[in-house]
PDB file of C-alpha atoms in Angstrom:
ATOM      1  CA  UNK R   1     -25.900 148.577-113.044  1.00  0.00           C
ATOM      2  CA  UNK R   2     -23.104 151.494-112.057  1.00  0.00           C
ATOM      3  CA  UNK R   3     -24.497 154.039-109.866  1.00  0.00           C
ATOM      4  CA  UNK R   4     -23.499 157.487-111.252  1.00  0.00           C
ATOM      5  CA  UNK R   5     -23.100 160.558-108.345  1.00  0.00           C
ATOM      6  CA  UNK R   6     -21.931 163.791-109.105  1.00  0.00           C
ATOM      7  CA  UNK R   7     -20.404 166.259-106.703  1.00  0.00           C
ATOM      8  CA  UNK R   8     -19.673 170.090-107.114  1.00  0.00           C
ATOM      9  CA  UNK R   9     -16.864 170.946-105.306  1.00  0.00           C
ATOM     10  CA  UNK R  10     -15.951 175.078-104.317  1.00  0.00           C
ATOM     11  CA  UNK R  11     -12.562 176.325-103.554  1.00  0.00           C
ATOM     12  CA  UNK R  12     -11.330 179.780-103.334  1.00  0.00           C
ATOM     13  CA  UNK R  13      -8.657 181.610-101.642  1.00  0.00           C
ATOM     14  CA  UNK R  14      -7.656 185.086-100.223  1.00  0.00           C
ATOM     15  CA  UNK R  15      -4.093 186.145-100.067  1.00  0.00           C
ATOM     16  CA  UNK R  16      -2.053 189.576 -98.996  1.00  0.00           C
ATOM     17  CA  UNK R  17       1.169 190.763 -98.428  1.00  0.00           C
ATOM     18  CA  UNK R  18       2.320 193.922 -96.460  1.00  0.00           C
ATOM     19  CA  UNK R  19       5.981 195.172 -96.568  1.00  0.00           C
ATOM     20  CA  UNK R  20       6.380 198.072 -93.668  1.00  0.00           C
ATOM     21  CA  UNK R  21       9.530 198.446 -94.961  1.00  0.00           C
ATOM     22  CA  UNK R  22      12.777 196.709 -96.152  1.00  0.00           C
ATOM     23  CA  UNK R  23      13.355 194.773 -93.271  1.00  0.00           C
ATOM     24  CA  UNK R  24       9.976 193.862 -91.914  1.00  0.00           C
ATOM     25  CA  UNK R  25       7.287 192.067 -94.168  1.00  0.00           C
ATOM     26  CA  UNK R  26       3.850 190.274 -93.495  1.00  0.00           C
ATOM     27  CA  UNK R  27       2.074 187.551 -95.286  1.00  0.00           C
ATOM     28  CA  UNK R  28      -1.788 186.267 -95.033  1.00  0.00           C
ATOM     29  CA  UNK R  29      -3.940 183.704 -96.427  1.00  0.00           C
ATOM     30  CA  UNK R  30      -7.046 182.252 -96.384  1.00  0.00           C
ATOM     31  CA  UNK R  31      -8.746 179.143 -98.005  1.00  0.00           C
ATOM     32  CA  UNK R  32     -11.411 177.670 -98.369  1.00  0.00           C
ATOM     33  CA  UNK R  33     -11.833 174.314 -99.741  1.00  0.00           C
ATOM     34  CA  UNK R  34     -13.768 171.230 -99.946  1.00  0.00           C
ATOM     35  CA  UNK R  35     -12.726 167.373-100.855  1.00  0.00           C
ATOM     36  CA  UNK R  36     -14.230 164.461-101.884  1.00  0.00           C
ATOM     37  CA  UNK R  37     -12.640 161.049-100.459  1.00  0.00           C
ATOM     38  CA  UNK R  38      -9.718 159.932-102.879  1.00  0.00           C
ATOM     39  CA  UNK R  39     -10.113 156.195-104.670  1.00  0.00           C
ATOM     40  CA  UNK R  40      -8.596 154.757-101.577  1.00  0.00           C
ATOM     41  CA  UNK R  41     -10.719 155.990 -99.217  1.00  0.00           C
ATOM     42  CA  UNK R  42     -13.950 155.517-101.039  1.00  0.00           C
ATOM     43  CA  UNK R  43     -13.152 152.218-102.347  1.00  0.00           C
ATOM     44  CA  UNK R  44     -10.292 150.571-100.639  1.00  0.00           C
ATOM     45  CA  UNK R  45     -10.522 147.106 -99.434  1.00  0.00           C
ATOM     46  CA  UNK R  46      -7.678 146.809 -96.673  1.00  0.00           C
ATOM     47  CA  UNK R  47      -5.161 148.267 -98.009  1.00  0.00           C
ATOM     48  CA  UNK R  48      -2.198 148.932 -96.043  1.00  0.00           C
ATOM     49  CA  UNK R  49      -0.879 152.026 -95.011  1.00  0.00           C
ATOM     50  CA  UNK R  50       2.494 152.248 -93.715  1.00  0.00           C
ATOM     51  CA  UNK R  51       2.296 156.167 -92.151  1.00  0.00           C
ATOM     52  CA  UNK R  52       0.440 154.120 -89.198  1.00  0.00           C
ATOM     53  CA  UNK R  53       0.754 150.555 -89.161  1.00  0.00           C
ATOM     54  CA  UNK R  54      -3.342 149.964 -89.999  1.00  0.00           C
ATOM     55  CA  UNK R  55      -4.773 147.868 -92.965  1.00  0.00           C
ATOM     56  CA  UNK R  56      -7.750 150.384 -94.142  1.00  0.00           C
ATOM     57  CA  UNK R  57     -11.463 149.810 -95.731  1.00  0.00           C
ATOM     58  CA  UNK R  58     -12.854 152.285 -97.530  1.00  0.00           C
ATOM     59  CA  UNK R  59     -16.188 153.989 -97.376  1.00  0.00           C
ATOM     60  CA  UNK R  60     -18.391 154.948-101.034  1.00  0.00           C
ATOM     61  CA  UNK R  61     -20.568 156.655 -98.728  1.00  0.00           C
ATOM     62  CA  UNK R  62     -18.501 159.105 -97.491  1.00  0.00           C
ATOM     63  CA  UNK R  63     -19.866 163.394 -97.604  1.00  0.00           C
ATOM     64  CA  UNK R  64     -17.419 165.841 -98.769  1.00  0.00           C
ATOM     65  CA  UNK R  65     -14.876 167.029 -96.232  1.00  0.00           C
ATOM     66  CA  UNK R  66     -15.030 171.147 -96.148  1.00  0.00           C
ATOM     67  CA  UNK R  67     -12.270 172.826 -94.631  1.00  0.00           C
ATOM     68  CA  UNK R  68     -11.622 176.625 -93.616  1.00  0.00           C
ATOM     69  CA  UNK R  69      -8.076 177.435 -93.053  1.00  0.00           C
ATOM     70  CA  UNK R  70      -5.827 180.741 -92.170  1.00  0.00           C
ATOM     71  CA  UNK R  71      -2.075 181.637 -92.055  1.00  0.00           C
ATOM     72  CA  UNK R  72       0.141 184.620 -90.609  1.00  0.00           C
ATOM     73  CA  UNK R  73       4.294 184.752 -91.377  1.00  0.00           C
ATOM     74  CA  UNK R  74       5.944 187.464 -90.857  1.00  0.00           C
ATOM     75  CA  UNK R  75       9.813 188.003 -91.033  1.00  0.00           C
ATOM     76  CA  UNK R  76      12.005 191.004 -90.232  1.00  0.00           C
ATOM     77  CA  UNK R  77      15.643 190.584 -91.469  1.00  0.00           C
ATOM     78  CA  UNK R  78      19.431 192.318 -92.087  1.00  0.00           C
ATOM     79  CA  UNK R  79      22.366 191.564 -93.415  1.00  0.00           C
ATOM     80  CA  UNK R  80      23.575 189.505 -90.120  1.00  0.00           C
ATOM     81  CA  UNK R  81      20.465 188.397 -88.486  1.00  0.00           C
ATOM     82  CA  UNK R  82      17.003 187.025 -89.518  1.00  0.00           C
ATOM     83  CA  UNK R  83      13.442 185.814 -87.880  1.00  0.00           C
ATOM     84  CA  UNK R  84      10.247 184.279 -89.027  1.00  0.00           C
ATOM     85  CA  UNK R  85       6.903 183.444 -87.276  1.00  0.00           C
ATOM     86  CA  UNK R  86       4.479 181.388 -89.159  1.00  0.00           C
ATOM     87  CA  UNK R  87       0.894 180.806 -87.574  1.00  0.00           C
ATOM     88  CA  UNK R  88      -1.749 178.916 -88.438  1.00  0.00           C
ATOM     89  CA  UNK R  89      -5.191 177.388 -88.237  1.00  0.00           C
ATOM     90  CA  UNK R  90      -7.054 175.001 -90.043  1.00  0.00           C
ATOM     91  CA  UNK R  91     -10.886 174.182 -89.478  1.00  0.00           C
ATOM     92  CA  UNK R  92     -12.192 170.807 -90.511  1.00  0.00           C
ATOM     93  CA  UNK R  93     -15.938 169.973 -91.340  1.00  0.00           C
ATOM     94  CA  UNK R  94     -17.062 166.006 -91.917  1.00  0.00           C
ATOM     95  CA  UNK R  95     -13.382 165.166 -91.572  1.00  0.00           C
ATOM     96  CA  UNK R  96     -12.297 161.739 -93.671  1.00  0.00           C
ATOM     97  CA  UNK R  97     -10.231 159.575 -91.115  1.00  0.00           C
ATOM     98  CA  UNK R  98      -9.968 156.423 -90.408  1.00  0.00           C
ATOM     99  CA  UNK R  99     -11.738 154.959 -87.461  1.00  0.00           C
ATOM    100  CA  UNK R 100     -10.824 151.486 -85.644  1.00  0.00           C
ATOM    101  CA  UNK R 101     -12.693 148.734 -86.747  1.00  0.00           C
ATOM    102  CA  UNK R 102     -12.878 146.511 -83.428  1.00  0.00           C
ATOM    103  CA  UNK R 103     -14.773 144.009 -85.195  1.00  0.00           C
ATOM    104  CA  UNK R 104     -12.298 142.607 -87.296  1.00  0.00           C
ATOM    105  CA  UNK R 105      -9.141 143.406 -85.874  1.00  0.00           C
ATOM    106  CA  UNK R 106      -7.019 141.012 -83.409  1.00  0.00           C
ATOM    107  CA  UNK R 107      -3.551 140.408 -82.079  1.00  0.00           C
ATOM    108  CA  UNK R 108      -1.382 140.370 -85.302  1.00  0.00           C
ATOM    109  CA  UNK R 109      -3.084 142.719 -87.274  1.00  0.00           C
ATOM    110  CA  UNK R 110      -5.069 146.331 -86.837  1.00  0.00           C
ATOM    111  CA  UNK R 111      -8.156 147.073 -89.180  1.00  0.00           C
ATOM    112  CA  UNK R 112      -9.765 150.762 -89.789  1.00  0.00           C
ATOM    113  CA  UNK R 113     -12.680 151.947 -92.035  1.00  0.00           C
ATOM    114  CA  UNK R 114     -12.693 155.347 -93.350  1.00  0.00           C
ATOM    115  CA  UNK R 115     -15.737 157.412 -91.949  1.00  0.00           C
ATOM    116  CA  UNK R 116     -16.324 161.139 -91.775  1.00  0.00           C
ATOM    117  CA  UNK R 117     -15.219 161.420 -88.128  1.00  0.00           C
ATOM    118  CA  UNK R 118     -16.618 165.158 -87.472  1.00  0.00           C
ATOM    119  CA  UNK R 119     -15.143 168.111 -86.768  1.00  0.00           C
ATOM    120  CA  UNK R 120     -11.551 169.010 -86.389  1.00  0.00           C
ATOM    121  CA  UNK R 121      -9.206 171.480 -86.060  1.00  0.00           C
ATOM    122  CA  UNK R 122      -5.338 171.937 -86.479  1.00  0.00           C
ATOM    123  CA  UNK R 123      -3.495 174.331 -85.440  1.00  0.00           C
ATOM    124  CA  UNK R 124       0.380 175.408 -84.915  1.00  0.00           C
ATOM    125  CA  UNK R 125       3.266 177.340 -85.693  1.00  0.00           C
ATOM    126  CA  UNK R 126       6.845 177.145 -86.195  1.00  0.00           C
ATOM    127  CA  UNK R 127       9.527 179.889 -85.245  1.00  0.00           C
ATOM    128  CA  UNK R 128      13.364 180.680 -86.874  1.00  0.00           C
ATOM    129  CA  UNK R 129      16.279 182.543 -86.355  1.00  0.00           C
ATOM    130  CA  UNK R 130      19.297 182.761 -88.054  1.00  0.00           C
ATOM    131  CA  UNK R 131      21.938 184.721 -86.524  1.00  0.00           C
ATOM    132  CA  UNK R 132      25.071 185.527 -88.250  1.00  0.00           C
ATOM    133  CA  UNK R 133      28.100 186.674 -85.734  1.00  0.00           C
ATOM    134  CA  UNK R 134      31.115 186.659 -87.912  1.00  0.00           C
ATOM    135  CA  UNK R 135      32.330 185.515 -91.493  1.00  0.00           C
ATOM    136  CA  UNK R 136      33.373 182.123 -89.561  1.00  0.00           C
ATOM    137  CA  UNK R 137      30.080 181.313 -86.821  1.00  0.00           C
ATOM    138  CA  UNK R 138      26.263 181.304 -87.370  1.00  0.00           C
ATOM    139  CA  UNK R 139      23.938 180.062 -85.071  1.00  0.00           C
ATOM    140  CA  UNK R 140      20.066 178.669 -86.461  1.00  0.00           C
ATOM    141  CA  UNK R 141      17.300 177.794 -84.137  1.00  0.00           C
ATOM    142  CA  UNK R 142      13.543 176.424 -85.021  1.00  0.00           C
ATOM    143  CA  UNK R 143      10.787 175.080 -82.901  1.00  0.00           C
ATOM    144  CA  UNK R 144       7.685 174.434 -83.597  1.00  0.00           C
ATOM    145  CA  UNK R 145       4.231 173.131 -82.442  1.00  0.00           C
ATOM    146  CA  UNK R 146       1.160 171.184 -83.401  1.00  0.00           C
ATOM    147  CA  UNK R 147      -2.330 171.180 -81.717  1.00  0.00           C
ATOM    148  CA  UNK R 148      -4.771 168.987 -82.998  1.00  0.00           C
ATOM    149  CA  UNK R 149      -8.340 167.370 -81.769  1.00  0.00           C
ATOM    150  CA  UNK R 150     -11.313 166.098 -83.226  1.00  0.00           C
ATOM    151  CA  UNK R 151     -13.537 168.069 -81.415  1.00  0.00           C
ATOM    152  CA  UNK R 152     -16.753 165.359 -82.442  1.00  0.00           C
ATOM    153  CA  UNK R 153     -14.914 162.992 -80.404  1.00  0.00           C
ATOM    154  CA  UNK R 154     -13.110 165.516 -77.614  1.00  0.00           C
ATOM    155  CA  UNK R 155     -10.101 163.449 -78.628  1.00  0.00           C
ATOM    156  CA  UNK R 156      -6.524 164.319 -80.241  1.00  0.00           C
ATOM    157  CA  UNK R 157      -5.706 163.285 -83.842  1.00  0.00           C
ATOM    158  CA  UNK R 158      -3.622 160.550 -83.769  1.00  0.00           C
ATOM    159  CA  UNK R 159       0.167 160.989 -85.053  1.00  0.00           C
ATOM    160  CA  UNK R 160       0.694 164.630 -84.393  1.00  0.00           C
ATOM    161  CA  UNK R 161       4.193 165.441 -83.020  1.00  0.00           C
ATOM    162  CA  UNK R 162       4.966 166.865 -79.921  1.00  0.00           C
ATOM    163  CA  UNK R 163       6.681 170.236 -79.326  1.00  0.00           C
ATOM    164  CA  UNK R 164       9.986 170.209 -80.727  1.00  0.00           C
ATOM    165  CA  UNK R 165      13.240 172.087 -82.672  1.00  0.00           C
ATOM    166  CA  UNK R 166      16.800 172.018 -83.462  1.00  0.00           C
ATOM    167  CA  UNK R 167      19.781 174.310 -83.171  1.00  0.00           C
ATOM    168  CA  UNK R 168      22.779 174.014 -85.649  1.00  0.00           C
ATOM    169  CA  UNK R 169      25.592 175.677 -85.156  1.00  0.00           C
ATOM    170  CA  UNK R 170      27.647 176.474 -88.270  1.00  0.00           C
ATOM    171  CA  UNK R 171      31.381 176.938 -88.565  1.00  0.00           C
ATOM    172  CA  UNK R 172      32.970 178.458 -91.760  1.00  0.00           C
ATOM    173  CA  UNK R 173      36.631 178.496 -92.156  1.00  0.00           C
ATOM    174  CA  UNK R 174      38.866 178.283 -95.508  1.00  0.00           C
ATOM    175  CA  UNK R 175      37.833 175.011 -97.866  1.00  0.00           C
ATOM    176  CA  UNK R 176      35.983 173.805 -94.585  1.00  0.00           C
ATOM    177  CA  UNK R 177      32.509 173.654 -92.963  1.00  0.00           C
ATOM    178  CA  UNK R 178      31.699 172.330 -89.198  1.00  0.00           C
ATOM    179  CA  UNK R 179      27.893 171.868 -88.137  1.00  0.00           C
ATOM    180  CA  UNK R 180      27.002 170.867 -84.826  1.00  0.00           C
ATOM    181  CA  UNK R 181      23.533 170.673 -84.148  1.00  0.00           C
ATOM    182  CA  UNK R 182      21.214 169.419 -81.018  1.00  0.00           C
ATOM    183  CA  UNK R 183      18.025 167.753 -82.362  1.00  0.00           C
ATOM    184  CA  UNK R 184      14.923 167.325 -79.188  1.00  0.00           C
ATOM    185  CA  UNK R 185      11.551 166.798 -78.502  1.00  0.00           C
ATOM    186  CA  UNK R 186       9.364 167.296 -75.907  1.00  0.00           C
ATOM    187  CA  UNK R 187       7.107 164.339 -74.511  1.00  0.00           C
ATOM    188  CA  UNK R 188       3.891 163.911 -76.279  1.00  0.00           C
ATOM    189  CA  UNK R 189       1.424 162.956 -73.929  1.00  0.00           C
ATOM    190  CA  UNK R 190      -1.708 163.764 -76.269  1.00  0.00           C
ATOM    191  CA  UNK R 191      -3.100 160.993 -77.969  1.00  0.00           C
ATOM    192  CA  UNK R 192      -5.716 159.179 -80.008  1.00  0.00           C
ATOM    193  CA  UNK R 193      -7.694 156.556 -78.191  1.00  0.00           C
ATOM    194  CA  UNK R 194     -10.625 155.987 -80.565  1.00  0.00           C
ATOM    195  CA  UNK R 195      -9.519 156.824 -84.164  1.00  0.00           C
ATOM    196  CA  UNK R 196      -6.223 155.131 -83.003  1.00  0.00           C
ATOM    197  CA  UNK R 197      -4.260 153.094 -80.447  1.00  0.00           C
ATOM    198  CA  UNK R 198      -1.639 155.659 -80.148  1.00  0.00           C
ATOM    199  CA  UNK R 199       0.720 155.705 -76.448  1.00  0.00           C
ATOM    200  CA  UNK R 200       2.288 158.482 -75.342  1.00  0.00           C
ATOM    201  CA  UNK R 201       5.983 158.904 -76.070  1.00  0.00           C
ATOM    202  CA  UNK R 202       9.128 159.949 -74.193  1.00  0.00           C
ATOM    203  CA  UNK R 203      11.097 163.768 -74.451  1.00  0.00           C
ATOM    204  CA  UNK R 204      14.400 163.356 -75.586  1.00  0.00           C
ATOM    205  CA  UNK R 205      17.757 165.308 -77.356  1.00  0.00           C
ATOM    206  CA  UNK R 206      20.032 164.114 -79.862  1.00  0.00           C
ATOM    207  CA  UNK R 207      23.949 165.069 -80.493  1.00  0.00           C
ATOM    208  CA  UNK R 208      24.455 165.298 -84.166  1.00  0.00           C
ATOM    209  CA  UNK R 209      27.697 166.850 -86.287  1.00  0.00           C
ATOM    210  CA  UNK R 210      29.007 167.083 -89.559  1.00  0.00           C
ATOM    211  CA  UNK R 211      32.453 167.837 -91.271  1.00  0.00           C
ATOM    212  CA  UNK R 212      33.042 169.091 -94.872  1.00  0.00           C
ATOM    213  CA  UNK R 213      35.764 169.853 -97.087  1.00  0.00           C
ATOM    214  CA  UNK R 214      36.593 170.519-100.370  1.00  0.00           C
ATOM    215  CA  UNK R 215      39.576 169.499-101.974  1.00  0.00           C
ATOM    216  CA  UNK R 216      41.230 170.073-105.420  1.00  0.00           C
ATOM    217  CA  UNK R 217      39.988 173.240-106.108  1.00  0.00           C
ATOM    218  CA  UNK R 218      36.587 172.560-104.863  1.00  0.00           C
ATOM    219  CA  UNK R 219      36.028 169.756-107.384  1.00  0.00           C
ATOM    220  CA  UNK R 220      36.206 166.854-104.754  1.00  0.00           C
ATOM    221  CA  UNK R 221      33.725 167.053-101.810  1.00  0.00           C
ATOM    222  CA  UNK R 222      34.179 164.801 -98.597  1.00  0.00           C
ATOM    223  CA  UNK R 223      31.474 164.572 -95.759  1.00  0.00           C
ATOM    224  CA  UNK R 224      31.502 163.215 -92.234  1.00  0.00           C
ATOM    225  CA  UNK R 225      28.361 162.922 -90.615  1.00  0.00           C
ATOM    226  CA  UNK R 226      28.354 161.396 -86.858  1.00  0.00           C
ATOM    227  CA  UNK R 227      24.641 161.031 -85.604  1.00  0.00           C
ATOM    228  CA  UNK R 228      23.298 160.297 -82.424  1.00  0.00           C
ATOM    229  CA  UNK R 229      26.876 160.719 -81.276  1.00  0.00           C
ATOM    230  CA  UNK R 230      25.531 159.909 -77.459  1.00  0.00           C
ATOM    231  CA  UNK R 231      24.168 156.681 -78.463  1.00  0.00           C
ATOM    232  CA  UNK R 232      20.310 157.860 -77.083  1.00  0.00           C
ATOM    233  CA  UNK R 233      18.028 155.146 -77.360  1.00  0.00           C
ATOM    234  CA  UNK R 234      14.514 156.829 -78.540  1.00  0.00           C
ATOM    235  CA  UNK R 235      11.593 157.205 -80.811  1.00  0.00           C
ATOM    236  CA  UNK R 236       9.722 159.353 -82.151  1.00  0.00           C
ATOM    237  CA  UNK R 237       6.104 160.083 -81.984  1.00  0.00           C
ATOM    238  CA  UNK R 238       5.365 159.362 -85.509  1.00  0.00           C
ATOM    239  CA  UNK R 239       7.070 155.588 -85.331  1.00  0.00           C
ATOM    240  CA  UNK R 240       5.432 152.725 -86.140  1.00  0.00           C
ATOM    241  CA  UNK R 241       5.698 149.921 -83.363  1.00  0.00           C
ATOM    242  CA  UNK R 242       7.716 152.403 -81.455  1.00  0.00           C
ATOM    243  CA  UNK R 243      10.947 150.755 -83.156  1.00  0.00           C
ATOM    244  CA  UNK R 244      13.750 153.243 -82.326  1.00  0.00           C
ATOM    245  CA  UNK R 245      15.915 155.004 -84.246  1.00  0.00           C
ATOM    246  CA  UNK R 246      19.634 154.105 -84.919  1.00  0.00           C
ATOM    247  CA  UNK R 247      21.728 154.457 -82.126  1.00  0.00           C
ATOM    248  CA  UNK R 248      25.371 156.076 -82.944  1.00  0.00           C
ATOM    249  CA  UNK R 249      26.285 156.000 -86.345  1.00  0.00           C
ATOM    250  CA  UNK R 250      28.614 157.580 -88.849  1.00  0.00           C
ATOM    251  CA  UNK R 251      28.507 157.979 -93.125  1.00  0.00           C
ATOM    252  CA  UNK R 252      31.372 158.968 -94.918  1.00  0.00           C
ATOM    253  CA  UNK R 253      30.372 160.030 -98.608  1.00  0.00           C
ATOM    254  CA  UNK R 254      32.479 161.520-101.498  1.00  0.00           C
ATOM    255  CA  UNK R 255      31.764 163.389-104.292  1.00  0.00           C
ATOM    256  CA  UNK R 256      33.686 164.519-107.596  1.00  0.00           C
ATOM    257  CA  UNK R 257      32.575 167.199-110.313  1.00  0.00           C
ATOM    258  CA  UNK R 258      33.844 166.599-113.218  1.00  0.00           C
TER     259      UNK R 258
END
């Protein structure tokens, strides 16, 4: 015999937006929402999932997830120059993660089971400029920032990146385009211990820049990309196994509209 359940799930949303004037405008939302696990997480049987390296179990059992978020952007702008702040905060209820399974796991392979780990929260934000000095030089800078704990557990969620941004420099002149841009991170020194076996992970700054040029009347395209031109040896947060990412490289590509 099949054992039918049915589940009534609510959603709605709120959203505004305020223009003070032609420069200077303000966005808001709000959402609520509630989920149901997807097939995987109700009735996976150790299924592998590549984001973090585990083999997972599902969990038919599992109560709907409900989840109360919020956002704020605003961005005031000109001709030359522009900057955006986007805020936010999400509120979990019976949040779906997966949860080591100590049982079955060993050496050469890691085992969770999905399970309605509590309550959780995410929050962050992300901030750009873009600053245009001249026909020939503009300058872009991001950063941004995640916080997020499972407040059941007094724990971080696991794979959250640490603080971290850019800044490209762009350089305009005739059929030709220069970027140079500086890539970093900070250290992230928050992380999950029981829904994970996360370690902490190392700041570091990348040299990146890229040349390109059209040719025959803008027709043919050529790009030279040099990455990691200091040959850093890092990782990110997010890597599985901690393998690092390519040392110095460079990719030459070409392209021709017809």
């Amino acid at each position: 015999d099949v054992e039918i359940r049915q589940k009534f799930l609510l959603s709605g949303s709120l959203s505004t937006l305020w223009m003070l004037n032609d420069r200077f405008s303000l966005t808001g939302n709000l959402v609520y929402s509630q989920r149901m696990g997807n097939h995987m997480e109700l009735f996976g049987h150790y299924i592998y999932n590549y984001t973090d390296g585990y083999f997972y179990d599902g969990n038919p059992w599992l109560e709907t997830e409900r989840s109360l978020s919020a956002d704020l952007n605003s961005t005031w702008e000109t001709d030359t120059h522009s900057f955006t702040l986007s805020l936010f905060h999400k509120q979990y209820f019976n949040y779906i993660d997966g949860v080591l399974a100590a049982d079955v796991s060993n050496s050469e392979f890691q085992f969770k089971r999905y399970a309605n780990a509590g309550d959780a929260t995410i929050s962050g934000g992300e901030f750009r400029m873009m600053n245009s000095f001249s026909d020939v030089f503009t300058l872009e800078n991001r950063i941004s920032y995640l916080y997020a704990q499972n407040q059941t557990l007094g724990e971080p969620l696991p794979l959250i990146p640490p603080f971290q941004g850019n800044s490209m420099l762009h350089i305009h002149h005739r059929k030709n385009m220069w970027l140079v841009e500086v890539e970093w991170a900070a250290a992230q020194d928050r992380i999950a211990e029981s829904t994970s076996n996360e370690d902490k992970t190392d700041a570091y700054a990348i040299l990146n820049a890229t040349w390109e040029r059209n040719w025959m009347d803008g027709s043919l395209t050529s790009i030279l990309s040099l990455n990691n031109i200091l040959d850093d040896f890092y990782h990110t947060h997010t890597s599985i196994g901690n393998i690092p990412e390519a040392g110095r490289n460079v990719m030459i590509s070409l392209s021709y509209n017809f």
